[in-house]
PDB file of C-alpha atoms in Angstrom:
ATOM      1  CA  UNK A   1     -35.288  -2.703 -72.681  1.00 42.00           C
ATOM      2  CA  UNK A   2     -36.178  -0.246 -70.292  1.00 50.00           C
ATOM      3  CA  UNK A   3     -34.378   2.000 -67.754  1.00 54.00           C
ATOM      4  CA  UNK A   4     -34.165   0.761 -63.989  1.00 54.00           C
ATOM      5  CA  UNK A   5     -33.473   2.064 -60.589  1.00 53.00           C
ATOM      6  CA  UNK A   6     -33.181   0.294 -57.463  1.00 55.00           C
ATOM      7  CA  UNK A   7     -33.215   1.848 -54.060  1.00 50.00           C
ATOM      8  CA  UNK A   8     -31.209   0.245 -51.418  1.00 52.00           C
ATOM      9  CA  UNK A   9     -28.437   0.492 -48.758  1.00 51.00           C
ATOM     10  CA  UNK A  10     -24.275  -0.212 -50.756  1.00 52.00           C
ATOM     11  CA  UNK A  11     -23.119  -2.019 -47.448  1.00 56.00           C
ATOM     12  CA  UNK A  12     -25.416  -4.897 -48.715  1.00 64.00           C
ATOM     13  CA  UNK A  13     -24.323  -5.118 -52.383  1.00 68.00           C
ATOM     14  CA  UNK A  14     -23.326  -8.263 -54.131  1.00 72.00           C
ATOM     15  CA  UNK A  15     -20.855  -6.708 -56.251  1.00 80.00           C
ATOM     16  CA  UNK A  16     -19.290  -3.072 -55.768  1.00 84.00           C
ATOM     17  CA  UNK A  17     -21.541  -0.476 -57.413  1.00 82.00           C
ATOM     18  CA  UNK A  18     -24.144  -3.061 -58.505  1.00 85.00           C
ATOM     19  CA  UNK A  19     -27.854  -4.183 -57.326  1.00 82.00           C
ATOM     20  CA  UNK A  20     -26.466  -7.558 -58.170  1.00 85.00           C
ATOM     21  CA  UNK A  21     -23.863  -9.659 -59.778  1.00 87.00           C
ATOM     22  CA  UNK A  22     -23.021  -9.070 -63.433  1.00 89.00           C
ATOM     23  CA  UNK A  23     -24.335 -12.080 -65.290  1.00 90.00           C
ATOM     24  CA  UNK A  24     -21.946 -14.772 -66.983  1.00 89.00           C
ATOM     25  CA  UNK A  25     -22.933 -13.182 -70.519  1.00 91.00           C
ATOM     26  CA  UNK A  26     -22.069  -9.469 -69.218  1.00 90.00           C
ATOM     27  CA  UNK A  27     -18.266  -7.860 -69.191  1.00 92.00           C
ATOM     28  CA  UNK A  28     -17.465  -5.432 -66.165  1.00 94.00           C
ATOM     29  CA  UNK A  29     -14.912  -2.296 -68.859  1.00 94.00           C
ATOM     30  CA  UNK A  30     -14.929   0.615 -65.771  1.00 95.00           C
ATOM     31  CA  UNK A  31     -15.531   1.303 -62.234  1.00 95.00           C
ATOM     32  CA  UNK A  32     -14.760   4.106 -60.803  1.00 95.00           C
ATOM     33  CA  UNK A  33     -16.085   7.444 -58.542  1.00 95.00           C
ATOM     34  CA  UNK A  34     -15.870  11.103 -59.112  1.00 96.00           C
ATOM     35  CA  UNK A  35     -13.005  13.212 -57.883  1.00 96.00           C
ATOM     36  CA  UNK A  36     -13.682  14.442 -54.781  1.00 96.00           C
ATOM     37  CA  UNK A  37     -11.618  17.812 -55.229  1.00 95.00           C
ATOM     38  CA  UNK A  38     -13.249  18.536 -58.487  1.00 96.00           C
ATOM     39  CA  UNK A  39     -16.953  17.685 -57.189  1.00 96.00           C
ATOM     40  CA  UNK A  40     -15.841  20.525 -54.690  1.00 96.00           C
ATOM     41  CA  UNK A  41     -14.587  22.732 -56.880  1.00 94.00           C
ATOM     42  CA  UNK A  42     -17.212  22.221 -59.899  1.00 92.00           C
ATOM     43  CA  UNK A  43     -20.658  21.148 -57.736  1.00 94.00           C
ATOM     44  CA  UNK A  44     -20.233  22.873 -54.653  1.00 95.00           C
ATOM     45  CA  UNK A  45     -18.072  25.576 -55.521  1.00 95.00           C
ATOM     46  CA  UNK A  46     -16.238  25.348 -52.879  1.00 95.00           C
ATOM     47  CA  UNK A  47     -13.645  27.896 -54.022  1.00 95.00           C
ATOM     48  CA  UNK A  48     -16.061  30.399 -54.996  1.00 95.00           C
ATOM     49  CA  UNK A  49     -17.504  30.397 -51.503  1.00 95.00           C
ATOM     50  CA  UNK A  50     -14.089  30.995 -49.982  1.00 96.00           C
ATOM     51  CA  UNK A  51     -13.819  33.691 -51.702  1.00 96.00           C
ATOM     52  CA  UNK A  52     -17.428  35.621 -51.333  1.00 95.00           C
ATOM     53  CA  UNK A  53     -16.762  34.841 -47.317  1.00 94.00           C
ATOM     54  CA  UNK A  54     -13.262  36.057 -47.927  1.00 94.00           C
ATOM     55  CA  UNK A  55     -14.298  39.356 -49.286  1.00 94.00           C
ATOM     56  CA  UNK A  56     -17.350  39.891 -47.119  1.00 92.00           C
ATOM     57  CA  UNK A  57     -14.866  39.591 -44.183  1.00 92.00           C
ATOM     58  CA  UNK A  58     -12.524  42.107 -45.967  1.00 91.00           C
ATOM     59  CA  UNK A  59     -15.262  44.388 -46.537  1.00 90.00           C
ATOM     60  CA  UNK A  60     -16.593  43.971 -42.822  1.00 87.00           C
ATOM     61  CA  UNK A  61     -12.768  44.936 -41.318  1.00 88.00           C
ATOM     62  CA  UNK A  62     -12.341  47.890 -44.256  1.00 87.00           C
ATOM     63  CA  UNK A  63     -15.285  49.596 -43.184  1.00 84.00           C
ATOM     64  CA  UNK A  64     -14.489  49.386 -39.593  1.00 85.00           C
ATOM     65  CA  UNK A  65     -10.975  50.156 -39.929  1.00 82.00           C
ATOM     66  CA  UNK A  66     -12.435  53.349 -42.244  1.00 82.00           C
ATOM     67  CA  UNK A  67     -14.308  54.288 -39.128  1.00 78.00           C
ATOM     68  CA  UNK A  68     -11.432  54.350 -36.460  1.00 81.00           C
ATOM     69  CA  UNK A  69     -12.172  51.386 -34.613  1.00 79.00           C
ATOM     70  CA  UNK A  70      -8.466  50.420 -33.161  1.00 86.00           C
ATOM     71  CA  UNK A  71      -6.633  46.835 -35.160  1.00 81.00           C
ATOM     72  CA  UNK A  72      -7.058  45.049 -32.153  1.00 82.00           C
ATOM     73  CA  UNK A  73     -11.193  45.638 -31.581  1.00 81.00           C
ATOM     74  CA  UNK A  74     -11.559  45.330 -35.587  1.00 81.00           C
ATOM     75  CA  UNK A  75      -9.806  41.698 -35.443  1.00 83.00           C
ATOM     76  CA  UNK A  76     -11.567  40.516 -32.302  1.00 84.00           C
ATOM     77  CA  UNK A  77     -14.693  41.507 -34.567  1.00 83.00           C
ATOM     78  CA  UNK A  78     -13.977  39.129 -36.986  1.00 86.00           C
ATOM     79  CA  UNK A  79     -13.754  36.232 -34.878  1.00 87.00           C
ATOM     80  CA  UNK A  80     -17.465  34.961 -35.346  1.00 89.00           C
ATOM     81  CA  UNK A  81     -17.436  35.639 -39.648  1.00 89.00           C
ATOM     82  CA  UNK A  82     -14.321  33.841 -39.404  1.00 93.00           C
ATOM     83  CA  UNK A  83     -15.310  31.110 -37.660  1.00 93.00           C
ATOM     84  CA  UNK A  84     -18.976  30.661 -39.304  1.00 93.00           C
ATOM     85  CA  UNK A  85     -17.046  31.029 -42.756  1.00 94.00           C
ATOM     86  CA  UNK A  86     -15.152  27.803 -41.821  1.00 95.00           C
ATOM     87  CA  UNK A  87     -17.827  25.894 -40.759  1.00 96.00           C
ATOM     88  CA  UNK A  88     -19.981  26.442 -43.521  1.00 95.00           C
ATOM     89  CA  UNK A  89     -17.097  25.931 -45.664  1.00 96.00           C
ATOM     90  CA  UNK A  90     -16.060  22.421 -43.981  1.00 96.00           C
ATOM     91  CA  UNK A  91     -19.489  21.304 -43.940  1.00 96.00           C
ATOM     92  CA  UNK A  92     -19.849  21.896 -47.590  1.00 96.00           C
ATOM     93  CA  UNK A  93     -16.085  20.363 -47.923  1.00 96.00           C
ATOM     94  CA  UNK A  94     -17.558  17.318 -46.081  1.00 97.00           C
ATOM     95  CA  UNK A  95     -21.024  16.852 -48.640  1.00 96.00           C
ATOM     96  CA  UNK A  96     -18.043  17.322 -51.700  1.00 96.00           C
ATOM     97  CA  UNK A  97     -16.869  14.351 -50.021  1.00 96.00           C
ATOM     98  CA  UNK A  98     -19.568  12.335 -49.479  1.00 95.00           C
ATOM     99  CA  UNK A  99     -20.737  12.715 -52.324  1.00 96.00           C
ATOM    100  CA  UNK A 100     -17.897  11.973 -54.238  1.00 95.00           C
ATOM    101  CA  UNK A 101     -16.874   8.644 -51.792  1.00 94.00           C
ATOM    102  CA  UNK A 102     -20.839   6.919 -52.568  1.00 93.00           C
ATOM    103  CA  UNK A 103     -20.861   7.421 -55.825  1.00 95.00           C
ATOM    104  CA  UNK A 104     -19.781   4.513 -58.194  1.00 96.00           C
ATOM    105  CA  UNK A 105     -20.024   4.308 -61.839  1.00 97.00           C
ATOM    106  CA  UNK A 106     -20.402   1.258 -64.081  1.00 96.00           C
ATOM    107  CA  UNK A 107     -19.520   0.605 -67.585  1.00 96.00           C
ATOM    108  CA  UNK A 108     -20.013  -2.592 -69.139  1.00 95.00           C
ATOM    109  CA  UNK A 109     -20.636  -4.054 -72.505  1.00 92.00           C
ATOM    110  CA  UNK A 110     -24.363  -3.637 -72.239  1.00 93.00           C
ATOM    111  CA  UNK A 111     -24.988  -0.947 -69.803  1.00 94.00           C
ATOM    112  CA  UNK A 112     -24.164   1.892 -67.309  1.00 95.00           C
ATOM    113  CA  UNK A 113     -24.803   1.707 -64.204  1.00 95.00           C
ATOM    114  CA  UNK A 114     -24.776   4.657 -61.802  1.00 95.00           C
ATOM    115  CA  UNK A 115     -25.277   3.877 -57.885  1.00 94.00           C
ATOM    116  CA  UNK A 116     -25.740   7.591 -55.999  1.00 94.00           C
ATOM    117  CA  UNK A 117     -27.109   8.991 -53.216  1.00 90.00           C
ATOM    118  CA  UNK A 118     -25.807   9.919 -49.890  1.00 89.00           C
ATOM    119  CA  UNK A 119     -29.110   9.186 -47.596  1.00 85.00           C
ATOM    120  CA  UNK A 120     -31.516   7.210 -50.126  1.00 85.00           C
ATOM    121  CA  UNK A 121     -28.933   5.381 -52.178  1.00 88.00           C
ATOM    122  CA  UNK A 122     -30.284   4.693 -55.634  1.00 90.00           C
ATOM    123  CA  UNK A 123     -28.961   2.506 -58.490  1.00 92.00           C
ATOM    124  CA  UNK A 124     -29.575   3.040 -62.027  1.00 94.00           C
ATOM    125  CA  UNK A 125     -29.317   1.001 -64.704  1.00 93.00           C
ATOM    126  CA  UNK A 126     -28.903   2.596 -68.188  1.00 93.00           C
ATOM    127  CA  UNK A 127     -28.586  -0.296 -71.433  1.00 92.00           C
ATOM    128  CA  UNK A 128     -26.525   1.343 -73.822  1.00 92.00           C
ATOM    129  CA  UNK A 129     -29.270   0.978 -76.289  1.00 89.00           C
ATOM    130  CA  UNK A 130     -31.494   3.224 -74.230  1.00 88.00           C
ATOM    131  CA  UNK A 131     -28.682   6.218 -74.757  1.00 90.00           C
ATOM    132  CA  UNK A 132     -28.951   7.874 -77.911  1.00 88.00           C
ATOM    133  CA  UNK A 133     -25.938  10.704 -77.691  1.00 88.00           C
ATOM    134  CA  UNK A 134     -23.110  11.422 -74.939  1.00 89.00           C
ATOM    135  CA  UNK A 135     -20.790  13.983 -74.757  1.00 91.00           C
ATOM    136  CA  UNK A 136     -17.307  15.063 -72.672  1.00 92.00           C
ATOM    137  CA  UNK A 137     -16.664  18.583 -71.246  1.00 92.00           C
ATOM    138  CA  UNK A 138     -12.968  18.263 -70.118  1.00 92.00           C
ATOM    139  CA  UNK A 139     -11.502  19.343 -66.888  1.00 92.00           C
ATOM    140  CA  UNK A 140      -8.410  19.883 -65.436  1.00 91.00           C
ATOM    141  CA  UNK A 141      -5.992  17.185 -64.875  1.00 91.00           C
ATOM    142  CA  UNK A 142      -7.624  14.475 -67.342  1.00 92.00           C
ATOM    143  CA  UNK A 143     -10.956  14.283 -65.385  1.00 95.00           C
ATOM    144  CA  UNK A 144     -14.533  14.941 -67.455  1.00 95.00           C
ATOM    145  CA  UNK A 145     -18.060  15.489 -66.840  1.00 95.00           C
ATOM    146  CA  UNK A 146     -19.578  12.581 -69.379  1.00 95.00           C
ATOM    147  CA  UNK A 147     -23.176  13.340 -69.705  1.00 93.00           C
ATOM    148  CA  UNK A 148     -25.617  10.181 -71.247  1.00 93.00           C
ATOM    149  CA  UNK A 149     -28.835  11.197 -73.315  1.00 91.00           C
ATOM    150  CA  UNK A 150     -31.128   9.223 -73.119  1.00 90.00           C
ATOM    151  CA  UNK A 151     -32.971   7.882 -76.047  1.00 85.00           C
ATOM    152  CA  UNK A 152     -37.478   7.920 -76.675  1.00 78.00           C
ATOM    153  CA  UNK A 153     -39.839   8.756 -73.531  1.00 76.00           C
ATOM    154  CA  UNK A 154     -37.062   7.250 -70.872  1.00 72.00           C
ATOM    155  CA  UNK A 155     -36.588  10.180 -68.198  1.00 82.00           C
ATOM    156  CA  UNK A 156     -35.123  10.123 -64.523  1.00 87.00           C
ATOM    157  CA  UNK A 157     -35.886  13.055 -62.893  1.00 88.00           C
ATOM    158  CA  UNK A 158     -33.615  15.628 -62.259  1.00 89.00           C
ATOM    159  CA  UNK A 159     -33.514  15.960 -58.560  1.00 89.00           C
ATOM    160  CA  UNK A 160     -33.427  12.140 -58.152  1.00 89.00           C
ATOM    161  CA  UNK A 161     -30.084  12.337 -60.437  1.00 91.00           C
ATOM    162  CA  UNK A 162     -28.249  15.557 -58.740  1.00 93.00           C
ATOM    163  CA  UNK A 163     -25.857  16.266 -58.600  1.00 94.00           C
ATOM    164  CA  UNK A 164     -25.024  13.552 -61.213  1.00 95.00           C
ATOM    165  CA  UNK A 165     -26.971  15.113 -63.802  1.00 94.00           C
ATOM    166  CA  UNK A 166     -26.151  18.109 -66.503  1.00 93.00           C
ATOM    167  CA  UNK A 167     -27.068  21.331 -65.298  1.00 90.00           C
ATOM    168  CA  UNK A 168     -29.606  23.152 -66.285  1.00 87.00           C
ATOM    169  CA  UNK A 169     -31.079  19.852 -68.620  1.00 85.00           C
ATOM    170  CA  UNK A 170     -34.253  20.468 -66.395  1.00 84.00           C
ATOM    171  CA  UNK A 171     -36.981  19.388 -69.453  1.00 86.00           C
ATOM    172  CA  UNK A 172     -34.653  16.275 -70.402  1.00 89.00           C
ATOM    173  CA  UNK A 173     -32.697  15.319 -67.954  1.00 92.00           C
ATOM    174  CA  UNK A 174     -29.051  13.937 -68.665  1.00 93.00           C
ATOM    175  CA  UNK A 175     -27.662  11.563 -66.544  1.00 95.00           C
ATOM    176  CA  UNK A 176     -23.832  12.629 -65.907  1.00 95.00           C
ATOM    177  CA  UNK A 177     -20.632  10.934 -64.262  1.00 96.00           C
ATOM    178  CA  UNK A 178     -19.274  13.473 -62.638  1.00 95.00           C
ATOM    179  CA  UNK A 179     -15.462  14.306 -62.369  1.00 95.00           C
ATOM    180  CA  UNK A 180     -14.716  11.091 -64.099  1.00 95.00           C
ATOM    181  CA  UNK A 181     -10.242  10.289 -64.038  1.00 94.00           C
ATOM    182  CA  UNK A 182      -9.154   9.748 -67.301  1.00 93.00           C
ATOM    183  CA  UNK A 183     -12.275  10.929 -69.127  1.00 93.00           C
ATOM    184  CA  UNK A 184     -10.855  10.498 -72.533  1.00 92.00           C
ATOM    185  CA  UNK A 185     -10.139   6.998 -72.107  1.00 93.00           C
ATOM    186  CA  UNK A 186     -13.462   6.218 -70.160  1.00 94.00           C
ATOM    187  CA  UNK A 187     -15.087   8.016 -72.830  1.00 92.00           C
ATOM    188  CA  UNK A 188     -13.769   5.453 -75.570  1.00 91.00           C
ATOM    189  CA  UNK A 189     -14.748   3.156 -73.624  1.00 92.00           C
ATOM    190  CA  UNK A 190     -18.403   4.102 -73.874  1.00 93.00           C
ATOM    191  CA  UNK A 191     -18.325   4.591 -77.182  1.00 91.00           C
ATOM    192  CA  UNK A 192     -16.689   1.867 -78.399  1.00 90.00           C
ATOM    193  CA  UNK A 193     -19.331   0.009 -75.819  1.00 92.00           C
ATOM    194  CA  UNK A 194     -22.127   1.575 -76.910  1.00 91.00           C
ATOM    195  CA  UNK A 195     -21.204   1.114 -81.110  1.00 89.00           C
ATOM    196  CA  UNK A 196     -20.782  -2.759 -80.187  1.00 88.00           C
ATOM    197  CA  UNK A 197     -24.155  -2.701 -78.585  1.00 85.00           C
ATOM    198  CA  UNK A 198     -25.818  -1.216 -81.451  1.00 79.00           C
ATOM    199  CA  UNK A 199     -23.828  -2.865 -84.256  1.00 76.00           C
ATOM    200  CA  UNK A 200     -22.233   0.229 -85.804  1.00 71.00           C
ATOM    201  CA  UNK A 201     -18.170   1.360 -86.321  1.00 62.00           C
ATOM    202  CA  UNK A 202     -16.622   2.936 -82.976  1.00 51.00           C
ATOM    203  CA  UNK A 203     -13.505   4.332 -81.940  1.00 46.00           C
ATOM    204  CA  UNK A 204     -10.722   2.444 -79.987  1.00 46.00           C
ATOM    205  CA  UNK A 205     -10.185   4.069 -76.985  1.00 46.00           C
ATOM    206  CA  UNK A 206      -6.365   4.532 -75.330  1.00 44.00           C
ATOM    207  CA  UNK A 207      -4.903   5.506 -72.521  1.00 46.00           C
ATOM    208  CA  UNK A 208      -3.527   9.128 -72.901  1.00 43.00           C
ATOM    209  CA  UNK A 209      -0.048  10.215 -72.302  1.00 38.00           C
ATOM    210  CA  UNK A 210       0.056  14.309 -71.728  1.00 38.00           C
ATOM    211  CA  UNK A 211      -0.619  16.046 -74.708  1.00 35.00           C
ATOM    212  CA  UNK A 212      -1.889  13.244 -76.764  1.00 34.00           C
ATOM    213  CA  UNK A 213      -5.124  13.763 -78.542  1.00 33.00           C
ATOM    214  CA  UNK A 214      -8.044  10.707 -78.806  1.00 35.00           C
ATOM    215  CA  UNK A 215     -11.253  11.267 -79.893  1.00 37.00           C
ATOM    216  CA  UNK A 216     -12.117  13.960 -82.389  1.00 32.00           C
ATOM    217  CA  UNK A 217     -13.996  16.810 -81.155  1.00 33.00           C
ATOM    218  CA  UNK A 218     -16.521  19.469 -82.292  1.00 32.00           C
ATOM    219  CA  UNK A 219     -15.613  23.195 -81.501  1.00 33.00           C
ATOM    220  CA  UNK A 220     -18.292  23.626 -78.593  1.00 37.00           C
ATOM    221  CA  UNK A 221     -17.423  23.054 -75.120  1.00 42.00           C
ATOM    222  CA  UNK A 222     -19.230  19.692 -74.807  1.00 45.00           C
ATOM    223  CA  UNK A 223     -18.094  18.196 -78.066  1.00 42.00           C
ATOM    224  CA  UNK A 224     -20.339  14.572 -78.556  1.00 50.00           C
ATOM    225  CA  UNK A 225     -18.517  11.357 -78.084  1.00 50.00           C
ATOM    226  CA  UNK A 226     -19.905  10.506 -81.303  1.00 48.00           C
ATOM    227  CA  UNK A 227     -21.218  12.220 -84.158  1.00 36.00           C
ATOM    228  CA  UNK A 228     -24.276  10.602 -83.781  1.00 37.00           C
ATOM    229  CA  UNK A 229     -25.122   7.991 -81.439  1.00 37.00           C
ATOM    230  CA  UNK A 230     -29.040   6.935 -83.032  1.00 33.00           C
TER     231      UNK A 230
END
């Protein structure tokens, strides 16, 4: 079984976040999109940007001020940085969001299934036998990047994948869903998916309460899923 993607426009789908209907032999576990505060915050940086334009407008009304220019010609100066600031940062607010909003990802007991793309919407299809590891980073307020690796000479490339990909995976590319809610619990899901697909022991996944641990991790900041997933 091999790795698909389909090109074509969501309006049109048979079924939410799928090139076509699940079959009758096929379980839907998970649907869901990415966060768009977090894809803001962690792909677009949003807040870092606020802050370099923040500082370079400082800077810019410091060094006049230094010079003697009066308060009311130094903050009639900064009416253009201030106003270019916000639309660059609203129109990078607005990509967070689109991205986030046409993005759907797909769990079921045979596959995942990732449907992105803003313009050119593309839908891949990923059979859990055709992912050989997957690991978590945690984020704040229960979401997680899950990132999929996939198994033998299977490769999407990166910049058909971004920004639901790993960074920096540029050789072997990892499909990721991005800024998932309740990554712990979508993450057992997956595994437990994935171990039924390939006949082995998984984990049972649960729904967390605050401050209740699930699956075990390794001491590096993307602990696997699974010790080993081949």
């Amino acid at each position: 079984m091999s790795i698909e993607s389909h090109g074509h426009e969501h309006e049109f789908e048979p079924q939410m976040g799928l090139p076509e209907k699940l079959p009758r032999n096929e379980r839907l576990l998970w649907q869901g999109q990415p966060d768009v505060r977090m894809v803001a915050l962690r792909v677009f940086h949003l807040r870092k940007l606020a802050l370099y334009f923040g500082g370079l407008i400082a800077l810019r009304a410091a060094f006049q001020w230094s010079d003697g220019v009066p308060l009311g010609d130094v903050l009639a100066a900064l009416g253009w940085p201030l106003a270019l600031s916000a639309m660059c940062l609203g129109a990078m607010g607005a990509l967070a969001w689109a991205t986030a909003r046409t993005a759907v990802y797909t769990i079921t007991d045979k596959r995942v299934v990732m449907r992105v793309g803003i313009v050119l919407t593309l839908t891949f299809n990923l059979p859990l036998r055709c992912i050989a590891a997957a690991s978590l980073a945690r984020l704040a307020g229960g979401h997680g990047d899950i990132s999929l690796a996939l198994e033998g000479s299977d490769r999407i490339a990166w910049f058909h994948l971004w920004p639901h990909v790993r960074p920096w995976q540029l050789r072997r590319p990892e499909p990721m869903l991005r800024a998932v809610p309740e990554a712990e619990y979508v993450s057992g899901l997956l595994v437990q998916a994935w171990s039924a697909a390939r006949g082995v022991n998984g984990l049972q996944p649960q729904r967390q309460t605050e401050g209740t641990p699930t699956q075990a991790a390794s001491g590096d900041a993307r602990p696997q899923l699974q010790p080993s997933l081949s």
